[in-house]
Short mmCIF file of C-alpha atoms in Angstrom, two decimals:
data_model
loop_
_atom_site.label_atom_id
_atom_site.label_comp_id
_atom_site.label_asym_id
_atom_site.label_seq_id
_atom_site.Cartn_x
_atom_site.Cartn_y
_atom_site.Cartn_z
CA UNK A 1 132.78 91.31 35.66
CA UNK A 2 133.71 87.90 35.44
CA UNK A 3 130.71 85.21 35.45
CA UNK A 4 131.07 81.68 36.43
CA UNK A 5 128.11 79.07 36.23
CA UNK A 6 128.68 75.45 38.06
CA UNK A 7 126.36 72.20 37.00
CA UNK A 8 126.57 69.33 39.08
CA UNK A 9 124.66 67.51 42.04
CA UNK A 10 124.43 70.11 44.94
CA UNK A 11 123.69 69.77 48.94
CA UNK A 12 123.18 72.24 50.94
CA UNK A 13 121.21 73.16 53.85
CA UNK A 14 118.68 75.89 54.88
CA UNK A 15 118.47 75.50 58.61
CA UNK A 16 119.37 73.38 61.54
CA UNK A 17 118.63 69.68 61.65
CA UNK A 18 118.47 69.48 65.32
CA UNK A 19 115.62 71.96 64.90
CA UNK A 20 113.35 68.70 62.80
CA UNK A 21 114.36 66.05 64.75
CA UNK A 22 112.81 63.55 62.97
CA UNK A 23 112.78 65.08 60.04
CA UNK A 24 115.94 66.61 58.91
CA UNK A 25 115.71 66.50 55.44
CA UNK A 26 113.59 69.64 56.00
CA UNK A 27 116.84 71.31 56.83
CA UNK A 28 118.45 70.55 53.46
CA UNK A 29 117.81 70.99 50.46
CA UNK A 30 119.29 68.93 47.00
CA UNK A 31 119.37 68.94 42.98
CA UNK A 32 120.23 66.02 41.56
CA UNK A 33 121.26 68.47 38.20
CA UNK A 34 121.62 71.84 39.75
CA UNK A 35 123.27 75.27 38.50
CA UNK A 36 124.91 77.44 40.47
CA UNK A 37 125.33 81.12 38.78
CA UNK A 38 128.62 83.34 40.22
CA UNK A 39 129.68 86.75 39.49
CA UNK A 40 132.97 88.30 40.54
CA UNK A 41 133.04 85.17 43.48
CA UNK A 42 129.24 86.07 44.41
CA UNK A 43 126.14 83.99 44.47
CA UNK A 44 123.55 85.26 41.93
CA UNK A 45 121.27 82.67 40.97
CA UNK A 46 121.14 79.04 42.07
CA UNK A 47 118.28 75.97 41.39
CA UNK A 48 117.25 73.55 39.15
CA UNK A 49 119.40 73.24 35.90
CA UNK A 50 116.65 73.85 33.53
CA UNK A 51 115.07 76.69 35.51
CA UNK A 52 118.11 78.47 35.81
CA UNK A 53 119.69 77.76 32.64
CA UNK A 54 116.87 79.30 30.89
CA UNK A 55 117.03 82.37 32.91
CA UNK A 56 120.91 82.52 32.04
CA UNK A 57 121.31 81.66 28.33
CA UNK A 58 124.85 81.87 26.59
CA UNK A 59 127.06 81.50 29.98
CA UNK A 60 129.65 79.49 29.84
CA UNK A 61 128.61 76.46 32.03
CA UNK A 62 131.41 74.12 34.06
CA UNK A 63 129.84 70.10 34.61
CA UNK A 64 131.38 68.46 37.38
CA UNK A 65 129.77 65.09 36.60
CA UNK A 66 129.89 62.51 39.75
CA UNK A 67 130.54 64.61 42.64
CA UNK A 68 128.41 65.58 44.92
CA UNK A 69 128.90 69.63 45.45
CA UNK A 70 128.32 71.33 49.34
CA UNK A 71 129.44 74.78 50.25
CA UNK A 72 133.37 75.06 51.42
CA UNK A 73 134.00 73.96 55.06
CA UNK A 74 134.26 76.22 57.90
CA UNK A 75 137.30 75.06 60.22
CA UNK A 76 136.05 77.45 63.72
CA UNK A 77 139.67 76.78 65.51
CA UNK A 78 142.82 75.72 64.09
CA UNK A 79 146.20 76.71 65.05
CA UNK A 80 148.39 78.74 62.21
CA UNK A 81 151.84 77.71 63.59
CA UNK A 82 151.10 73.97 64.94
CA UNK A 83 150.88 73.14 61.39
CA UNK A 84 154.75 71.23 61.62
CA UNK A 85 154.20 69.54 65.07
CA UNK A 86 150.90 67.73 63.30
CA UNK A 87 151.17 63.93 65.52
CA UNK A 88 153.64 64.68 68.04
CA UNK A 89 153.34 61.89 70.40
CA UNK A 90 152.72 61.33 73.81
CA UNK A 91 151.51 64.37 75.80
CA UNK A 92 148.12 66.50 77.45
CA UNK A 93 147.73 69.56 76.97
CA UNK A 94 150.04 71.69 79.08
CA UNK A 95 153.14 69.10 78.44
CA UNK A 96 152.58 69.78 75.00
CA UNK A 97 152.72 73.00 74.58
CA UNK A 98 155.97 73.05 76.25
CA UNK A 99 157.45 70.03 74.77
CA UNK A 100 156.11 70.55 71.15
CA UNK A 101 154.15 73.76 70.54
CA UNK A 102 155.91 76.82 72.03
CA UNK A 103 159.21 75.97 70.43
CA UNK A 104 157.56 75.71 67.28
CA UNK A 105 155.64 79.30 67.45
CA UNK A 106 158.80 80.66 68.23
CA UNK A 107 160.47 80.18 64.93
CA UNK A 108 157.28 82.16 63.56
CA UNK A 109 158.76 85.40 64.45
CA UNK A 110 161.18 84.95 61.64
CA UNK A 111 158.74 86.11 57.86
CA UNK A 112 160.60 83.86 56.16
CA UNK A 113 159.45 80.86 58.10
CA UNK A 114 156.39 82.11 58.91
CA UNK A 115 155.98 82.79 55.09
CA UNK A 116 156.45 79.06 54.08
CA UNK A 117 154.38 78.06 56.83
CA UNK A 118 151.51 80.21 56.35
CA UNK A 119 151.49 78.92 52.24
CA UNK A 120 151.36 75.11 53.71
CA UNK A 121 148.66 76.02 56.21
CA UNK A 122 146.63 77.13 53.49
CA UNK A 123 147.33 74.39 50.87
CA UNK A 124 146.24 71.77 53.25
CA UNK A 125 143.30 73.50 54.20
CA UNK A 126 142.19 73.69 50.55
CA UNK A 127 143.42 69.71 50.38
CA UNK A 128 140.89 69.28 52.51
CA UNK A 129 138.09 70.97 51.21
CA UNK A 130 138.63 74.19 53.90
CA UNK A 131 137.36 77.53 52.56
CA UNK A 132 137.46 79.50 55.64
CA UNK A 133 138.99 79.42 58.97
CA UNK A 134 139.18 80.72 62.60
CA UNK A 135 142.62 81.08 63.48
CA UNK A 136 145.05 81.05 65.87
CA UNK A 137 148.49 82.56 64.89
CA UNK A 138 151.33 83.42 67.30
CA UNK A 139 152.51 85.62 69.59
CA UNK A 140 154.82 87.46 67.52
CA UNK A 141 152.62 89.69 64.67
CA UNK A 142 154.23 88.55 61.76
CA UNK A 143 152.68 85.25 61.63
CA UNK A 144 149.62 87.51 61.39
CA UNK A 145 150.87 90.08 58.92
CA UNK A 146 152.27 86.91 57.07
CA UNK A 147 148.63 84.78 57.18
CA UNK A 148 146.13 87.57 56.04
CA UNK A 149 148.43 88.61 53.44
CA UNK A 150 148.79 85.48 52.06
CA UNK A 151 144.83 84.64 52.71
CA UNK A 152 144.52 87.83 50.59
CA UNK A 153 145.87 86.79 47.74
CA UNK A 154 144.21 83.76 47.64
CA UNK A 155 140.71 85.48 48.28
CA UNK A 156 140.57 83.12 51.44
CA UNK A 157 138.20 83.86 54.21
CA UNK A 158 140.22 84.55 57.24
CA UNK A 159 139.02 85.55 61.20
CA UNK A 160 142.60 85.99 63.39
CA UNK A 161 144.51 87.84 65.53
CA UNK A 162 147.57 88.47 67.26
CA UNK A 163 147.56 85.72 70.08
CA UNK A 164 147.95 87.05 73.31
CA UNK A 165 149.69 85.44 76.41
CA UNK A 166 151.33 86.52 79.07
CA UNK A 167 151.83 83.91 82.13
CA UNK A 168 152.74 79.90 81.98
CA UNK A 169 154.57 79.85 78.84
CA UNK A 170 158.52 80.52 78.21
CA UNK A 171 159.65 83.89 78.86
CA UNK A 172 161.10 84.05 75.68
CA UNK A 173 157.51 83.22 73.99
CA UNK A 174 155.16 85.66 76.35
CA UNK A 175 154.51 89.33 75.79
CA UNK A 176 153.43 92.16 77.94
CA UNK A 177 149.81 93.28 77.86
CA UNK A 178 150.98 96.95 76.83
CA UNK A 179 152.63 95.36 73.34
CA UNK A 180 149.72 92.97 72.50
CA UNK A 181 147.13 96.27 72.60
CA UNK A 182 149.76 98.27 70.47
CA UNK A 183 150.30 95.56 67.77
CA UNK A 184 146.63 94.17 68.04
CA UNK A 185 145.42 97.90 67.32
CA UNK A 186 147.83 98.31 64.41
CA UNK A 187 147.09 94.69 62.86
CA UNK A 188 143.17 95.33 63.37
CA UNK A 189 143.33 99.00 61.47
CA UNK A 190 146.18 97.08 58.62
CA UNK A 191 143.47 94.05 57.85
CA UNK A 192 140.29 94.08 59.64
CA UNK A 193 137.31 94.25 57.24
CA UNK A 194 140.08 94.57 53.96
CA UNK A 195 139.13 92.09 51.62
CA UNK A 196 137.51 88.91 53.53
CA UNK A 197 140.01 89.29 56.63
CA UNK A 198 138.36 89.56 59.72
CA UNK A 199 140.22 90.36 63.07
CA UNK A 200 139.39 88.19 66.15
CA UNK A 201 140.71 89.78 69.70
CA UNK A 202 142.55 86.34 70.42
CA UNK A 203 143.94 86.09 73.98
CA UNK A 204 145.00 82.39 74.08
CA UNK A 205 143.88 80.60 77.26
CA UNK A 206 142.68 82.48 80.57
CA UNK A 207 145.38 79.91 82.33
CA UNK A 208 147.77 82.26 79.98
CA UNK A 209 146.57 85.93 80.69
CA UNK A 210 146.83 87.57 83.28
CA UNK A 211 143.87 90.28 84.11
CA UNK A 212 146.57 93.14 82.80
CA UNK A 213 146.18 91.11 79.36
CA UNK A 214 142.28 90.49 79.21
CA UNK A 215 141.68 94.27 80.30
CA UNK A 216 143.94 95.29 77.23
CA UNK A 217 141.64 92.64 75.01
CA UNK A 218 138.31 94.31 76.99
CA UNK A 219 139.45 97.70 75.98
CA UNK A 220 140.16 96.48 72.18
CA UNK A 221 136.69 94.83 72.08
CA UNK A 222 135.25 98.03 73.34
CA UNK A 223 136.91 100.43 71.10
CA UNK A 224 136.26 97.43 68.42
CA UNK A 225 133.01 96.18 68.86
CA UNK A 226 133.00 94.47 65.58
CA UNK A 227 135.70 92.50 65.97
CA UNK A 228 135.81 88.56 66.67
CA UNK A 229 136.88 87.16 70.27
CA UNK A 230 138.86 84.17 69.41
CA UNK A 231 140.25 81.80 72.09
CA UNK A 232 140.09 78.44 74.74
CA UNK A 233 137.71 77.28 77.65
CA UNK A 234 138.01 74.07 79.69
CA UNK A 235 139.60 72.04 77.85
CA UNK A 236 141.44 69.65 80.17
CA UNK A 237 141.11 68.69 83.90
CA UNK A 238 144.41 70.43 84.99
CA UNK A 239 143.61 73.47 82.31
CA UNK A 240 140.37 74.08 84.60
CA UNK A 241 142.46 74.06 87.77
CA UNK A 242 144.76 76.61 87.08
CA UNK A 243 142.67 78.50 85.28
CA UNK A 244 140.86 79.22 89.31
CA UNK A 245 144.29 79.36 90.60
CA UNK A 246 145.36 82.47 88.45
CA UNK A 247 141.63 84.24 88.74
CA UNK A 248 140.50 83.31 92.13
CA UNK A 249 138.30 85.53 91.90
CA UNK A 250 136.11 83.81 89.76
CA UNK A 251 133.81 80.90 89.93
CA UNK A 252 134.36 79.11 86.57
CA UNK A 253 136.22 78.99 82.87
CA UNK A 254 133.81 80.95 81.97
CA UNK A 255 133.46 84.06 84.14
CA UNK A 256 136.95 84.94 83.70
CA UNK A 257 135.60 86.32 80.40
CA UNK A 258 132.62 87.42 81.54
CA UNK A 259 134.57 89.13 83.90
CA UNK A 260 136.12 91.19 81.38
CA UNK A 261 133.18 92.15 79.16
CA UNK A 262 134.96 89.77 76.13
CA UNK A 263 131.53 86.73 76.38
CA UNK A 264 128.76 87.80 73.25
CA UNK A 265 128.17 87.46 69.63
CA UNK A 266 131.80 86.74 67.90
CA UNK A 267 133.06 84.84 70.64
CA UNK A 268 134.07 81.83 70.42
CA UNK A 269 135.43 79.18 73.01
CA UNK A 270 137.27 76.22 71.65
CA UNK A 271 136.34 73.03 73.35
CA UNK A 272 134.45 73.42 76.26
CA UNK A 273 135.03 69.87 76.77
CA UNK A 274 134.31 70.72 80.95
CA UNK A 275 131.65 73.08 80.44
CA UNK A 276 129.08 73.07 83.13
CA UNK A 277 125.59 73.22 82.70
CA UNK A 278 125.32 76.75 83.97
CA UNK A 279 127.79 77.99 81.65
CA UNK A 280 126.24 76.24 78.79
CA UNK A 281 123.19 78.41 79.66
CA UNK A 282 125.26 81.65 80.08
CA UNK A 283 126.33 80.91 76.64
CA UNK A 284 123.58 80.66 75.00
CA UNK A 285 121.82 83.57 76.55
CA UNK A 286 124.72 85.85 75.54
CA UNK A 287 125.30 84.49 72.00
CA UNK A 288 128.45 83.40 71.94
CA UNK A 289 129.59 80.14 70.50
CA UNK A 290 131.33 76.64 71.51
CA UNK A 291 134.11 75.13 68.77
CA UNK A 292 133.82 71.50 69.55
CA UNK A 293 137.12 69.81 68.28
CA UNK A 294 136.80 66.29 68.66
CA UNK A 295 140.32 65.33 66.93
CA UNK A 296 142.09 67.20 69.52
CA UNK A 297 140.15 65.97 72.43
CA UNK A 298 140.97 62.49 71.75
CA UNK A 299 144.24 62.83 70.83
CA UNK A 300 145.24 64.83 73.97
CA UNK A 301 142.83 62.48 76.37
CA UNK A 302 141.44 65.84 77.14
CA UNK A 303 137.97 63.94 77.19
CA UNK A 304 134.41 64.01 75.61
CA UNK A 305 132.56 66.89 74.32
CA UNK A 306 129.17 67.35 75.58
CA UNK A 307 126.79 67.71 72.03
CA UNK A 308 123.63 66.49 72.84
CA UNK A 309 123.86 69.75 76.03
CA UNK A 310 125.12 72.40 73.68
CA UNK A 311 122.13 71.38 71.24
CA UNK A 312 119.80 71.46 74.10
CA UNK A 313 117.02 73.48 72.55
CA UNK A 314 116.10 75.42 75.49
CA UNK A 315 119.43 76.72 75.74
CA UNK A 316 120.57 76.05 72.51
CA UNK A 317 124.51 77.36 72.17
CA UNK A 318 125.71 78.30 68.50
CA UNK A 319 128.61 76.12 67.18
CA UNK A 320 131.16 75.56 65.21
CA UNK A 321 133.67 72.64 64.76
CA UNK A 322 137.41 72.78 64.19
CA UNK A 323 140.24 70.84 63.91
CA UNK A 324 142.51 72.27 66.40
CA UNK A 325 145.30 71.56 64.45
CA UNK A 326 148.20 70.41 65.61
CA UNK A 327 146.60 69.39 68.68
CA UNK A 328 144.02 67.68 66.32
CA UNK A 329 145.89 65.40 64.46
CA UNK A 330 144.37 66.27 60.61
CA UNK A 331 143.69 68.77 58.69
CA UNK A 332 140.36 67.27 57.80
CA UNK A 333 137.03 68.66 58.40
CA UNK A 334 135.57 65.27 57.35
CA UNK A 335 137.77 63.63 59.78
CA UNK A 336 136.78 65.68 62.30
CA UNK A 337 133.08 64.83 61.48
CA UNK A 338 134.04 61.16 61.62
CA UNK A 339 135.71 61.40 65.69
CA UNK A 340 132.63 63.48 66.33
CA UNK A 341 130.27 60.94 65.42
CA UNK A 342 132.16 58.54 67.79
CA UNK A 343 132.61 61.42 70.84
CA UNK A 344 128.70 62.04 70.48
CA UNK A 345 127.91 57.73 70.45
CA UNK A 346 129.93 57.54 73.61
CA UNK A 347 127.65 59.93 75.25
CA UNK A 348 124.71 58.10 73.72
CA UNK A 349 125.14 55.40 75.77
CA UNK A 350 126.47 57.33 79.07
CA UNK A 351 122.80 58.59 78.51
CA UNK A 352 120.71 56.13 77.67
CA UNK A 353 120.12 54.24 80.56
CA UNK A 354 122.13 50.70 80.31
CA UNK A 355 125.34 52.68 82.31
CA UNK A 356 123.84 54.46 84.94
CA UNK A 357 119.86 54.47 85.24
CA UNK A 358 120.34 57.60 87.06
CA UNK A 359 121.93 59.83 84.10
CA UNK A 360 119.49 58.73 82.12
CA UNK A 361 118.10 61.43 79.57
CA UNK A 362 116.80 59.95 76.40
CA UNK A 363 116.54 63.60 75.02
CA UNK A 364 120.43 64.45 75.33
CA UNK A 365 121.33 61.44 74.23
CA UNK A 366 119.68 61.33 71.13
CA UNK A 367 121.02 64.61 70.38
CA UNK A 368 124.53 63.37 70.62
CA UNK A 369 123.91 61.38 67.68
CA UNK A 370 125.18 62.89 64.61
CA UNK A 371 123.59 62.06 61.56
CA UNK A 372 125.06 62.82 57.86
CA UNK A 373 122.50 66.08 58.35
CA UNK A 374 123.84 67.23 61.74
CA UNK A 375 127.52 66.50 60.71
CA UNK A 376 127.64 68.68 57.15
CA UNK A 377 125.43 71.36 58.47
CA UNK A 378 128.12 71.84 61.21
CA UNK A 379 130.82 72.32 59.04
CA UNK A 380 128.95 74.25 56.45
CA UNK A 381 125.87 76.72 57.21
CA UNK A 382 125.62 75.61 61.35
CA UNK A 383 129.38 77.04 61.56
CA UNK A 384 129.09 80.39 59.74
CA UNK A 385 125.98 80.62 62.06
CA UNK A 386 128.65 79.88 64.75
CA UNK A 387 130.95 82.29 63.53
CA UNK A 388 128.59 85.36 62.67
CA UNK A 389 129.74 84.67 59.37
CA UNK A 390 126.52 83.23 57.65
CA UNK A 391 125.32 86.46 55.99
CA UNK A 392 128.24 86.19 53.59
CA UNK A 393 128.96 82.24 53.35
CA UNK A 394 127.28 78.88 54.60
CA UNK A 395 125.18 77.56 51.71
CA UNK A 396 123.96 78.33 48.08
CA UNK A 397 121.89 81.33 49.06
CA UNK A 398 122.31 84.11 45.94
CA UNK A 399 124.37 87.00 47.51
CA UNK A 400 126.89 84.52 48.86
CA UNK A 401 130.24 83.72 48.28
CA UNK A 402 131.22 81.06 46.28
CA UNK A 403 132.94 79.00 48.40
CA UNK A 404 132.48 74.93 47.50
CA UNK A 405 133.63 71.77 47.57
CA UNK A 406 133.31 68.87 44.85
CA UNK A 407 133.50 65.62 46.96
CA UNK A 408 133.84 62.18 45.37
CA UNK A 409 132.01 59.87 47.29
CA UNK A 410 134.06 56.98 46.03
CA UNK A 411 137.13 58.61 46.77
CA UNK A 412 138.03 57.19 50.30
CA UNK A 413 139.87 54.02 50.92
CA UNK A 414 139.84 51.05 48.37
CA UNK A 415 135.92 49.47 49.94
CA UNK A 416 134.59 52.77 49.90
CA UNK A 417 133.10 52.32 46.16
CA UNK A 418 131.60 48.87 46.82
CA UNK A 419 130.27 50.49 49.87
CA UNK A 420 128.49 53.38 47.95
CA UNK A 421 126.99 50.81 45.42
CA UNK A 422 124.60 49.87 47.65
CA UNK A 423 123.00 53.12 47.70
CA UNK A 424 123.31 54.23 44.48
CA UNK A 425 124.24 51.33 42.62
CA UNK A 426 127.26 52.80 41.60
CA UNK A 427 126.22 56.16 40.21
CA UNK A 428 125.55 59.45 41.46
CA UNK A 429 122.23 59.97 44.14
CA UNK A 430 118.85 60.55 42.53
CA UNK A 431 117.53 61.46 46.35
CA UNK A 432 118.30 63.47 49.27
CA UNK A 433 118.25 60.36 50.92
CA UNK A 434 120.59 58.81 49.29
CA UNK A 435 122.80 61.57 48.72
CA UNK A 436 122.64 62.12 52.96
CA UNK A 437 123.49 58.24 53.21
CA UNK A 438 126.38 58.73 50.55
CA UNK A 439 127.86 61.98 52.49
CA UNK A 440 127.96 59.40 55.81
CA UNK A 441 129.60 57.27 54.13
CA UNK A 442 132.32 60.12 53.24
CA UNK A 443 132.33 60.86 56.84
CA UNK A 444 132.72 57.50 58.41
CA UNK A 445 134.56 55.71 55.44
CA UNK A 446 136.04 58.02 53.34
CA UNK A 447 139.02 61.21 54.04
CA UNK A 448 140.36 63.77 52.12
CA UNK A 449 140.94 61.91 49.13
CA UNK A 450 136.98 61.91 48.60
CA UNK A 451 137.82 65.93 48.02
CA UNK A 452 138.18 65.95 44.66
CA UNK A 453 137.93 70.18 43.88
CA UNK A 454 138.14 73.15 46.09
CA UNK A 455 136.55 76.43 45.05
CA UNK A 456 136.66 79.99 46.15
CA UNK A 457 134.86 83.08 45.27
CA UNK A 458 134.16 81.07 42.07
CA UNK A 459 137.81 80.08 41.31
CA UNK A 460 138.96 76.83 41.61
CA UNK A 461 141.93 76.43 43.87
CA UNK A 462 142.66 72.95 44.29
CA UNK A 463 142.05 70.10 42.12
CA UNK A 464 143.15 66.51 43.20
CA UNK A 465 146.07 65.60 40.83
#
């Protein structure tokens, strides 16, 4: 058995700040000098430096002095083979994916290409301080083949699939529903549950799938019930359209998976940036999750995100966040943390009265606001809750992996520093307080230059040169 033990500042959290509004420090929790015990990549003991020191004597210890330490990010919906098309200019959604995306994906049938990109995917998610990821791969299954094996031998957490789609695309990119339940059943048996892959049934878009290709994902989820449902809801006005042109049968995004049997705990809808509030509710009472991607909303004018509804407390709808890369322009979890900061503000003040008197719900729109609590918790413990994942990863919990992060909070651009000497007068935090104030600072001024170390299982795998 290998041991590792970790000293350092640590932040982590222990439930959901929307849950203390008002208080969410109750949510987190913070050593100044912490210890963090691993064996063979798991959690075994984790506290105060002197308490657990004593309890451990003779291990080996690792300082990381100056940083502040938070469990590895969870990225709930990024795109495998958009990696190369990162900031291609100029087009919504359905342009494009014909202009930029589906030509790319295509290449990803050759291993060889989808071997390089699979190893840059997963270097700039580690850049960036990304542990573990919900993705999207292609419609060809090498890409998948190709991204759990690499994931594999990095010890990387990994939820994907085989993307399905079967209408609206090229003809040389779509498959038939009768392939994508062959493949999908021989990738799910190959990697599902080996090592920390998970499989997600991933039918791309309803506007893609015809109901030939959702029945073949029903039938998978039903002879798989433990696998993930991985895919997109209302994302953009014309999206939403055709989406009730190609299932008129159906009243909403939503019900075309309800329809099928695919909407419960493991699924997960990226966007839902035209959600209504009906299908909020429908969410929540059936478990499944929302990925808000802010990047890619903005970038694509596909619009703004509803938070301060999807945190509604009454009908409270688990979460994650994701880049949506390429559509979302970075990498980044802490950039994504920064546009959603500035979606949820916009809806602040839709919401607070000084627009439209009418729409006025104090309530929601303080909800929107995302506070340094809010923001980390979404990208750390609040998405594993998102992803059904937070039994094995999230926070600093013993019997967890060790998956973390060493941020520098001076590490952003050149006034970040001076900023951060106001808090702390140039050293590390002594408080919670000021360590939150420190990690908003990372969020709003910094990037991924304030990731200074990436960690898995208790390994380090990236180290800023």
């Amino acid at each position: 058995m290998t041991t590792v033990a970790i000293r350092g500042t640590f932040f982590d959290f222990v439930d959901d700040p929307w849950k203390h509004v008002g208080d969410e420090q109750a949510a987190a929790r913070f050593h100044q000098d912490g210890l963090m015990v691993a064996t063979d990549g798991v959690i075994k003991a984790f506290g105060p430096y002197d308490k657990i020191s004593a309890a451990h004597p003779g291990v080996e210890i690792t300082h990381i002095k100056d940083r502040i330490i938070v469990p590895g990010f969870i990225d709930g919906h990024i795109h495998l083979p958009q990696t190369r098309v990162l900031g291609a200019y100029g087009e919504q959604l359905l342009p494009w994916l014909q202009k930029w995306v589906y030509p790319e994906e295509l290449k990803y049938r050759d291993r060889n290409y989808a071997r390089e990109g699979v190893k840059r995917f997963l270097d700039a998610l580690l850049a960036s301080g990304t542990t573990t990821c919900q993705a999207f791969t292609s419609s060809s299954p090498v890409s998948t083949e190709e991204l759990f094996e690499e994931a594999s031998r990095r010890n990387m957490r990994v939820i994907a699939g085989l993307t399905g789609i079967d209408r609206n695309a090229p003809a040389d990119f779509i498959d038939t529903p009768d392939n994508f339940y062959r493949d999908s059943k021989r990738l799910i048996a190959q990697y599902h549950n080996k090592g920390r892959n998970l499989y997600a049934i991933t039918p791309r878009f309803a506007f893609g799938a015809s109901p030939e290709l959702l029945r073949a994902c029903q039938r998978l989820k039903h002879e798989h019930p433990d696998c993930w449902v991985n895919t997109h809801i209302s994302e953009n006005p014309a999206e939403c359209s055709g989406v009730l042109v190609e299932h008129p049968d159906c009243q909403d995004y939503l019900g075309v998976y309800e329809k099928f049997d695919l909407v419960g705990p493991k699924f997960s809808g990226g966007h839902g940036v035209y959600l209504s509030n009906n299908e909020f509710r429908r969410m929540s009472k059936k478990g499944a999750a929302v990925v808000f991607c802010p990047c890619s909303n903005l970038f694509l004018g596909s619009g703004l995100f509803r938070l301060g509804r999807a945190t509604d407390p009454e009908h409270r709808v688990k979460m994650s966040f994701g880049t949506d890369v390429g559509g979302g322009n970075r990498f980044s979890m802490i950039s994504v943390l920064d546009d959603a900061y500035k979606v949820g503000m916009c809806n602040n003040t839709l919401l607070d009265g000084s627009i439209d008197p009418t729409r006025k719900d104090l309530a929601e729109a303080e909800r929107n606001k995302l506070s340094p609590y809010r923001g980390f918790w979404s990208i750390t413990l609040g998405g594993a809750e998102g992803l059904y994942i937070d039994d094995k990863l999230g926070n600093f919990e013993p019997g967890k992996e060790a998956d973390f992060v060493a941020l520098d909070p001076n590490g952003g651009q050149a006034a970040q520093a001076w900023h951060q000497s106001l808090i702390a007068d140039g050293g590390s935090p002594r408080t919670m307080d000021e360590a939150a104030s420190m990690l908003f600072a990372v969020m709003m001024v910094g990037d991924d230059r304030c990731v200074d170390e990436t960690w898995v299982m208790g390994k380090r795998l990236y180290k800023k040169s």
